[in-house]
XYZ file of C-alpha atoms in Angstrom:
343
model
C 113.201 135.597 87.939
C 109.445 136.126 87.875
C 107.803 137.023 91.195
C 104.150 136.709 92.144
C 101.931 135.838 95.086
C 101.874 132.041 95.236
C 98.375 130.560 95.055
C 97.225 127.038 94.256
C 95.407 128.095 91.106
C 98.304 130.190 89.796
C 100.896 127.468 90.381
C 98.703 124.874 88.634
C 98.794 126.949 85.440
C 102.614 127.161 85.278
C 103.875 125.071 82.299
C 106.877 122.709 82.435
C 110.326 124.218 81.942
C 112.127 123.875 78.573
C 113.870 120.533 78.053
C 117.030 120.210 80.134
C 116.324 123.327 82.204
C 114.677 124.458 85.440
C 112.695 127.629 85.950
C 112.423 129.291 89.348
C 109.731 131.653 90.638
C 109.773 133.829 93.789
C 106.925 134.356 96.258
C 106.062 137.982 97.026
C 104.643 137.096 100.454
C 107.608 135.273 102.040
C 110.985 136.625 100.971
C 113.208 133.656 100.162
C 110.463 131.164 99.244
C 110.944 129.781 95.741
C 109.119 127.423 93.385
C 111.272 125.284 91.082
C 109.689 123.820 87.951
C 111.438 121.111 85.961
C 111.088 119.949 82.350
C 108.976 117.009 83.540
C 106.503 119.410 85.130
C 107.430 118.556 88.716
C 107.080 121.591 90.983
C 108.981 121.881 94.260
C 109.088 124.513 96.989
C 112.492 125.547 98.306
C 114.111 128.399 100.206
C 117.070 130.428 99.012
C 118.938 132.944 101.129
C 122.332 134.568 100.726
C 124.434 134.528 103.900
C 128.088 135.450 104.350
C 128.637 135.642 100.610
C 127.096 132.321 99.582
C 123.631 131.060 98.814
C 122.001 128.619 101.191
C 119.321 126.527 99.522
C 117.056 123.897 101.020
C 114.227 121.907 99.453
C 110.944 121.953 101.388
C 108.731 119.582 99.415
C 106.711 119.049 96.255
C 103.558 120.811 95.165
C 100.650 119.974 95.579
C 101.502 117.529 98.405
C 102.951 120.533 100.229
C 100.355 123.308 100.124
C 101.206 126.974 99.627
C 100.300 127.882 103.233
C 102.362 125.008 104.641
C 105.253 125.888 102.339
C 105.251 129.465 103.656
C 105.164 128.281 107.279
C 107.987 125.812 106.661
C 110.022 128.434 104.781
C 109.757 130.896 107.682
C 110.897 128.194 110.098
C 113.902 127.201 107.964
C 114.883 130.800 107.164
C 114.713 131.662 110.866
C 116.995 128.762 111.699
C 119.418 129.766 108.942
C 119.448 133.368 110.217
C 120.348 132.204 113.730
C 122.792 129.362 113.000
C 123.958 130.037 109.456
C 123.709 126.290 108.818
C 122.163 124.894 105.654
C 119.496 122.419 106.808
C 120.145 120.178 103.798
C 123.820 120.004 104.692
C 122.933 119.339 108.324
C 120.719 116.439 107.233
C 123.464 114.962 105.047
C 125.915 115.216 107.941
C 123.374 113.511 110.197
C 123.029 110.674 107.697
C 126.801 110.231 107.566
C 126.926 110.083 111.367
C 124.414 107.239 111.240
C 126.663 105.102 109.004
C 126.853 101.574 110.401
C 129.908 99.363 110.706
C 128.519 97.171 107.912
C 128.142 100.173 105.568
C 131.600 101.476 106.451
C 133.124 98.035 105.782
C 131.412 97.823 102.389
C 132.488 101.377 101.492
C 136.059 100.594 102.590
C 136.250 97.525 100.341
C 134.602 99.389 97.452
C 136.881 102.416 97.725
C 140.068 100.382 97.985
C 139.091 98.520 94.810
C 141.909 96.574 93.171
C 144.384 97.853 95.776
C 142.782 95.543 98.336
C 143.385 91.885 97.648
C 140.273 89.741 97.440
C 141.672 87.456 100.122
C 142.185 90.410 102.499
C 138.662 91.716 101.845
C 137.175 88.295 102.625
C 139.359 87.951 105.715
C 138.327 91.353 107.105
C 134.657 90.653 106.390
C 134.654 87.211 108.014
C 136.713 88.379 111.005
C 134.437 91.330 111.777
C 131.349 89.161 111.229
C 132.574 86.286 113.386
C 133.827 88.348 116.312
C 131.623 91.461 116.163
C 128.533 90.364 114.284
C 126.436 92.121 116.929
C 128.094 95.434 115.976
C 127.582 95.331 112.206
C 124.338 97.291 112.303
C 125.522 99.657 115.042
C 126.434 103.203 114.092
C 130.193 103.290 113.764
C 130.187 106.465 115.890
C 128.750 104.410 118.773
C 131.723 102.018 118.887
C 133.690 103.383 121.816
C 137.218 102.779 123.021
C 135.856 100.845 125.995
C 133.839 98.520 123.758
C 136.876 97.842 121.569
C 139.072 97.100 124.571
C 136.540 94.679 126.078
C 135.878 92.900 122.784
C 139.590 92.467 122.074
C 139.976 90.867 125.499
C 136.934 88.613 124.932
C 138.292 87.380 121.584
C 141.631 86.626 123.221
C 139.865 84.541 125.878
C 137.544 82.846 123.375
C 134.319 84.024 125.016
C 132.747 85.652 121.950
C 131.766 84.164 118.570
C 129.021 85.042 116.081
C 130.078 82.806 113.198
C 128.891 79.397 112.071
C 128.919 76.334 114.288
C 132.514 75.893 115.447
C 132.277 72.112 115.069
C 132.158 72.591 111.293
C 135.401 74.598 111.242
C 138.991 73.481 111.191
C 140.745 73.099 114.517
C 141.650 76.334 116.294
C 139.223 78.633 114.501
C 136.899 80.588 116.781
C 138.287 79.217 120.027
C 139.960 82.472 120.923
C 143.602 83.430 120.703
C 145.920 86.395 120.799
C 146.454 86.111 117.037
C 142.713 86.199 116.253
C 142.179 89.126 118.618
C 144.915 91.153 116.899
C 143.592 90.224 113.450
C 140.141 91.488 114.479
C 141.723 94.661 115.849
C 143.603 95.313 112.595
C 140.472 94.766 110.497
C 138.405 97.116 112.672
C 141.226 99.680 112.708
C 141.390 99.709 108.897
C 137.643 100.333 108.591
C 137.539 102.960 111.361
C 140.503 104.875 109.957
C 138.873 104.885 106.534
C 135.519 106.019 107.951
C 137.111 108.806 110.021
C 138.735 110.287 106.929
C 136.038 109.458 104.351
C 132.860 110.781 105.950
C 133.011 114.570 106.217
C 130.644 117.534 106.422
C 130.068 120.030 103.623
C 133.051 122.091 104.744
C 135.360 119.079 104.521
C 135.707 118.638 108.284
C 135.745 115.186 109.842
C 132.531 114.320 111.667
C 133.368 111.006 113.340
C 135.373 110.701 116.556
C 138.939 109.400 116.452
C 139.172 105.687 115.588
C 138.338 103.811 118.811
C 141.004 101.202 118.027
C 143.595 103.752 119.169
C 142.960 102.421 122.666
C 144.739 99.188 121.750
C 147.899 101.181 121.108
C 147.646 103.754 123.893
C 146.998 101.032 126.490
C 149.428 98.601 124.872
C 146.727 95.989 124.347
C 148.145 94.612 121.093
C 149.645 91.205 121.692
C 152.330 91.914 119.106
C 152.874 88.332 118.070
C 156.171 87.659 116.346
C 156.541 85.437 113.322
C 157.810 81.929 113.871
C 161.541 81.661 113.347
C 161.852 77.878 113.521
C 163.679 76.385 110.579
C 165.014 73.107 109.282
C 168.737 73.042 109.979
C 171.166 71.804 107.346
C 171.951 68.628 109.232
C 168.215 67.803 109.432
C 167.402 68.341 105.755
C 168.229 64.769 104.767
C 165.890 63.270 107.362
C 163.185 65.797 106.489
C 163.304 64.881 102.795
C 163.171 61.170 103.642
C 160.110 61.797 105.805
C 158.399 63.796 103.031
C 159.137 61.050 100.482
C 157.777 58.451 102.908
C 154.501 60.326 103.365
C 154.225 60.821 99.614
C 154.780 57.110 98.942
C 151.946 56.248 101.316
C 149.804 58.817 99.539
C 150.481 57.120 96.208
C 149.591 53.709 97.680
C 146.354 55.054 99.179
C 145.494 57.247 96.159
C 145.592 60.233 98.518
C 145.780 63.249 96.178
C 146.002 65.664 99.085
C 149.057 63.993 100.623
C 150.819 63.778 97.240
C 150.181 67.424 96.435
C 151.259 68.675 99.850
C 154.508 66.687 99.790
C 155.421 67.907 96.315
C 154.459 71.467 97.272
C 156.754 71.279 100.304
C 159.689 70.473 98.046
C 158.882 73.401 95.780
C 158.732 75.662 98.849
C 162.097 74.365 100.041
C 163.874 74.921 96.730
C 162.233 78.198 95.658
C 161.304 80.070 98.831
C 157.843 80.788 97.434
C 154.948 81.484 99.765
C 152.320 78.864 100.431
C 149.601 80.822 98.612
C 151.868 81.268 95.578
C 152.574 77.547 95.366
C 149.038 76.279 95.931
C 147.707 78.890 93.503
C 150.101 77.874 90.710
C 148.339 76.724 87.525
C 149.650 74.507 84.728
C 149.335 77.308 82.174
C 152.049 79.107 84.144
C 154.478 76.174 83.859
C 156.659 75.653 80.761
C 158.377 72.307 81.104
C 159.958 72.501 77.644
C 161.481 75.896 78.374
C 162.313 74.847 81.958
C 160.699 77.858 83.685
C 157.492 78.849 85.477
C 156.110 82.135 86.742
C 153.917 83.717 89.362
C 151.636 86.454 88.016
C 151.572 88.499 91.183
C 153.677 88.010 94.299
C 152.861 89.561 97.656
C 154.606 92.809 96.720
C 152.556 92.980 93.504
C 155.328 92.079 91.035
C 155.437 89.070 88.664
C 158.181 86.508 89.220
C 159.778 84.016 86.827
C 161.841 81.094 88.142
C 163.892 78.366 86.433
C 162.870 74.727 86.692
C 165.866 72.830 88.040
C 166.291 69.077 87.723
C 164.768 68.570 91.160
C 161.758 70.760 90.358
C 161.376 69.094 86.957
C 160.942 65.754 88.703
C 158.327 67.275 91.040
C 156.345 68.806 88.177
C 156.511 65.597 86.118
C 155.263 63.569 89.089
C 152.341 65.957 89.526
C 151.630 65.790 85.809
C 151.432 61.997 85.961
C 148.951 62.092 88.835
C 147.053 65.096 87.459
C 143.492 64.883 88.760
C 140.949 65.022 85.927
C 142.823 67.750 84.034
C 142.975 69.994 87.092
C 143.994 73.583 86.381
C 146.205 73.633 89.471
C 149.613 72.031 89.782
C 148.993 71.016 93.394
C 145.300 70.073 93.658
C 143.183 67.896 95.883
C 140.087 66.004 94.811
C 138.052 69.234 94.943
C 140.472 71.244 92.796
C 142.661 73.856 94.452
C 144.209 73.181 97.836
C 143.112 75.577 100.570
C 145.803 77.773 102.078
């Protein structure tokens, strides 16, 4: 490495580095001050100092915006700090930037990092839930979300006293009015993002830099509502009446040209005789149904596996009825006038 006393005139005469390389020069006045020159001709001041067996490097600024005198003064300041603390100022700045990550950024990074392992529906649900119930937190630093804030917000969502979404009058009944289920859903979404952030954002040594996920308070203080799934079912002796009722509603739908009612009634029968989930039924497309071969299939069930099922006589009648009333060549087996039924 060539060493010389840095001066404005001398630095101006230094040619660009060879293509694809960088050339570094050392100042003879301040030990540790370097000048890096790239192939494009850009010249930058930096400091380089070996401490505890490894080099600590930090960029100071570009020449000529940063003058030689100012570069020397800045180098002495940085080298003094390194000598006392042993901390690379560039690393400290990167850690500081990670600490300033907002909830919005952490949510986006969480969705991006999970990739195909996170279902699109789940990603949308987490995004809308956090936006609707904690829209005022999205641009807060995630490190500033405390246990106390989480506890209070969970309680407010349960009581229906907080909402940052669209006008509630435009939503379906029950959305945004507050409930134990919505509070726990919000808590799970926030917990997923906070756990990811706590593990993902680390300093240069690989140590975590964020405090423990604040959602832990919901577990330690037993704030989760812990709602159980509904266990109500249609008993065997009620099945006959239930089927009559479904057929009655469907008949009225046919008379009134109500595509929604027809689709829902036929979908209910498929659910009864197959045990498929609502999303799997309403997402079923005609190109996944083979009437001639008497089978149909689901590309991806909840556990991620494909599933093929036979078409029994009862199901064949359901599919043929839907085919007769198929709405303008709809792709979906159970559509409404707008295409796919919401679920």
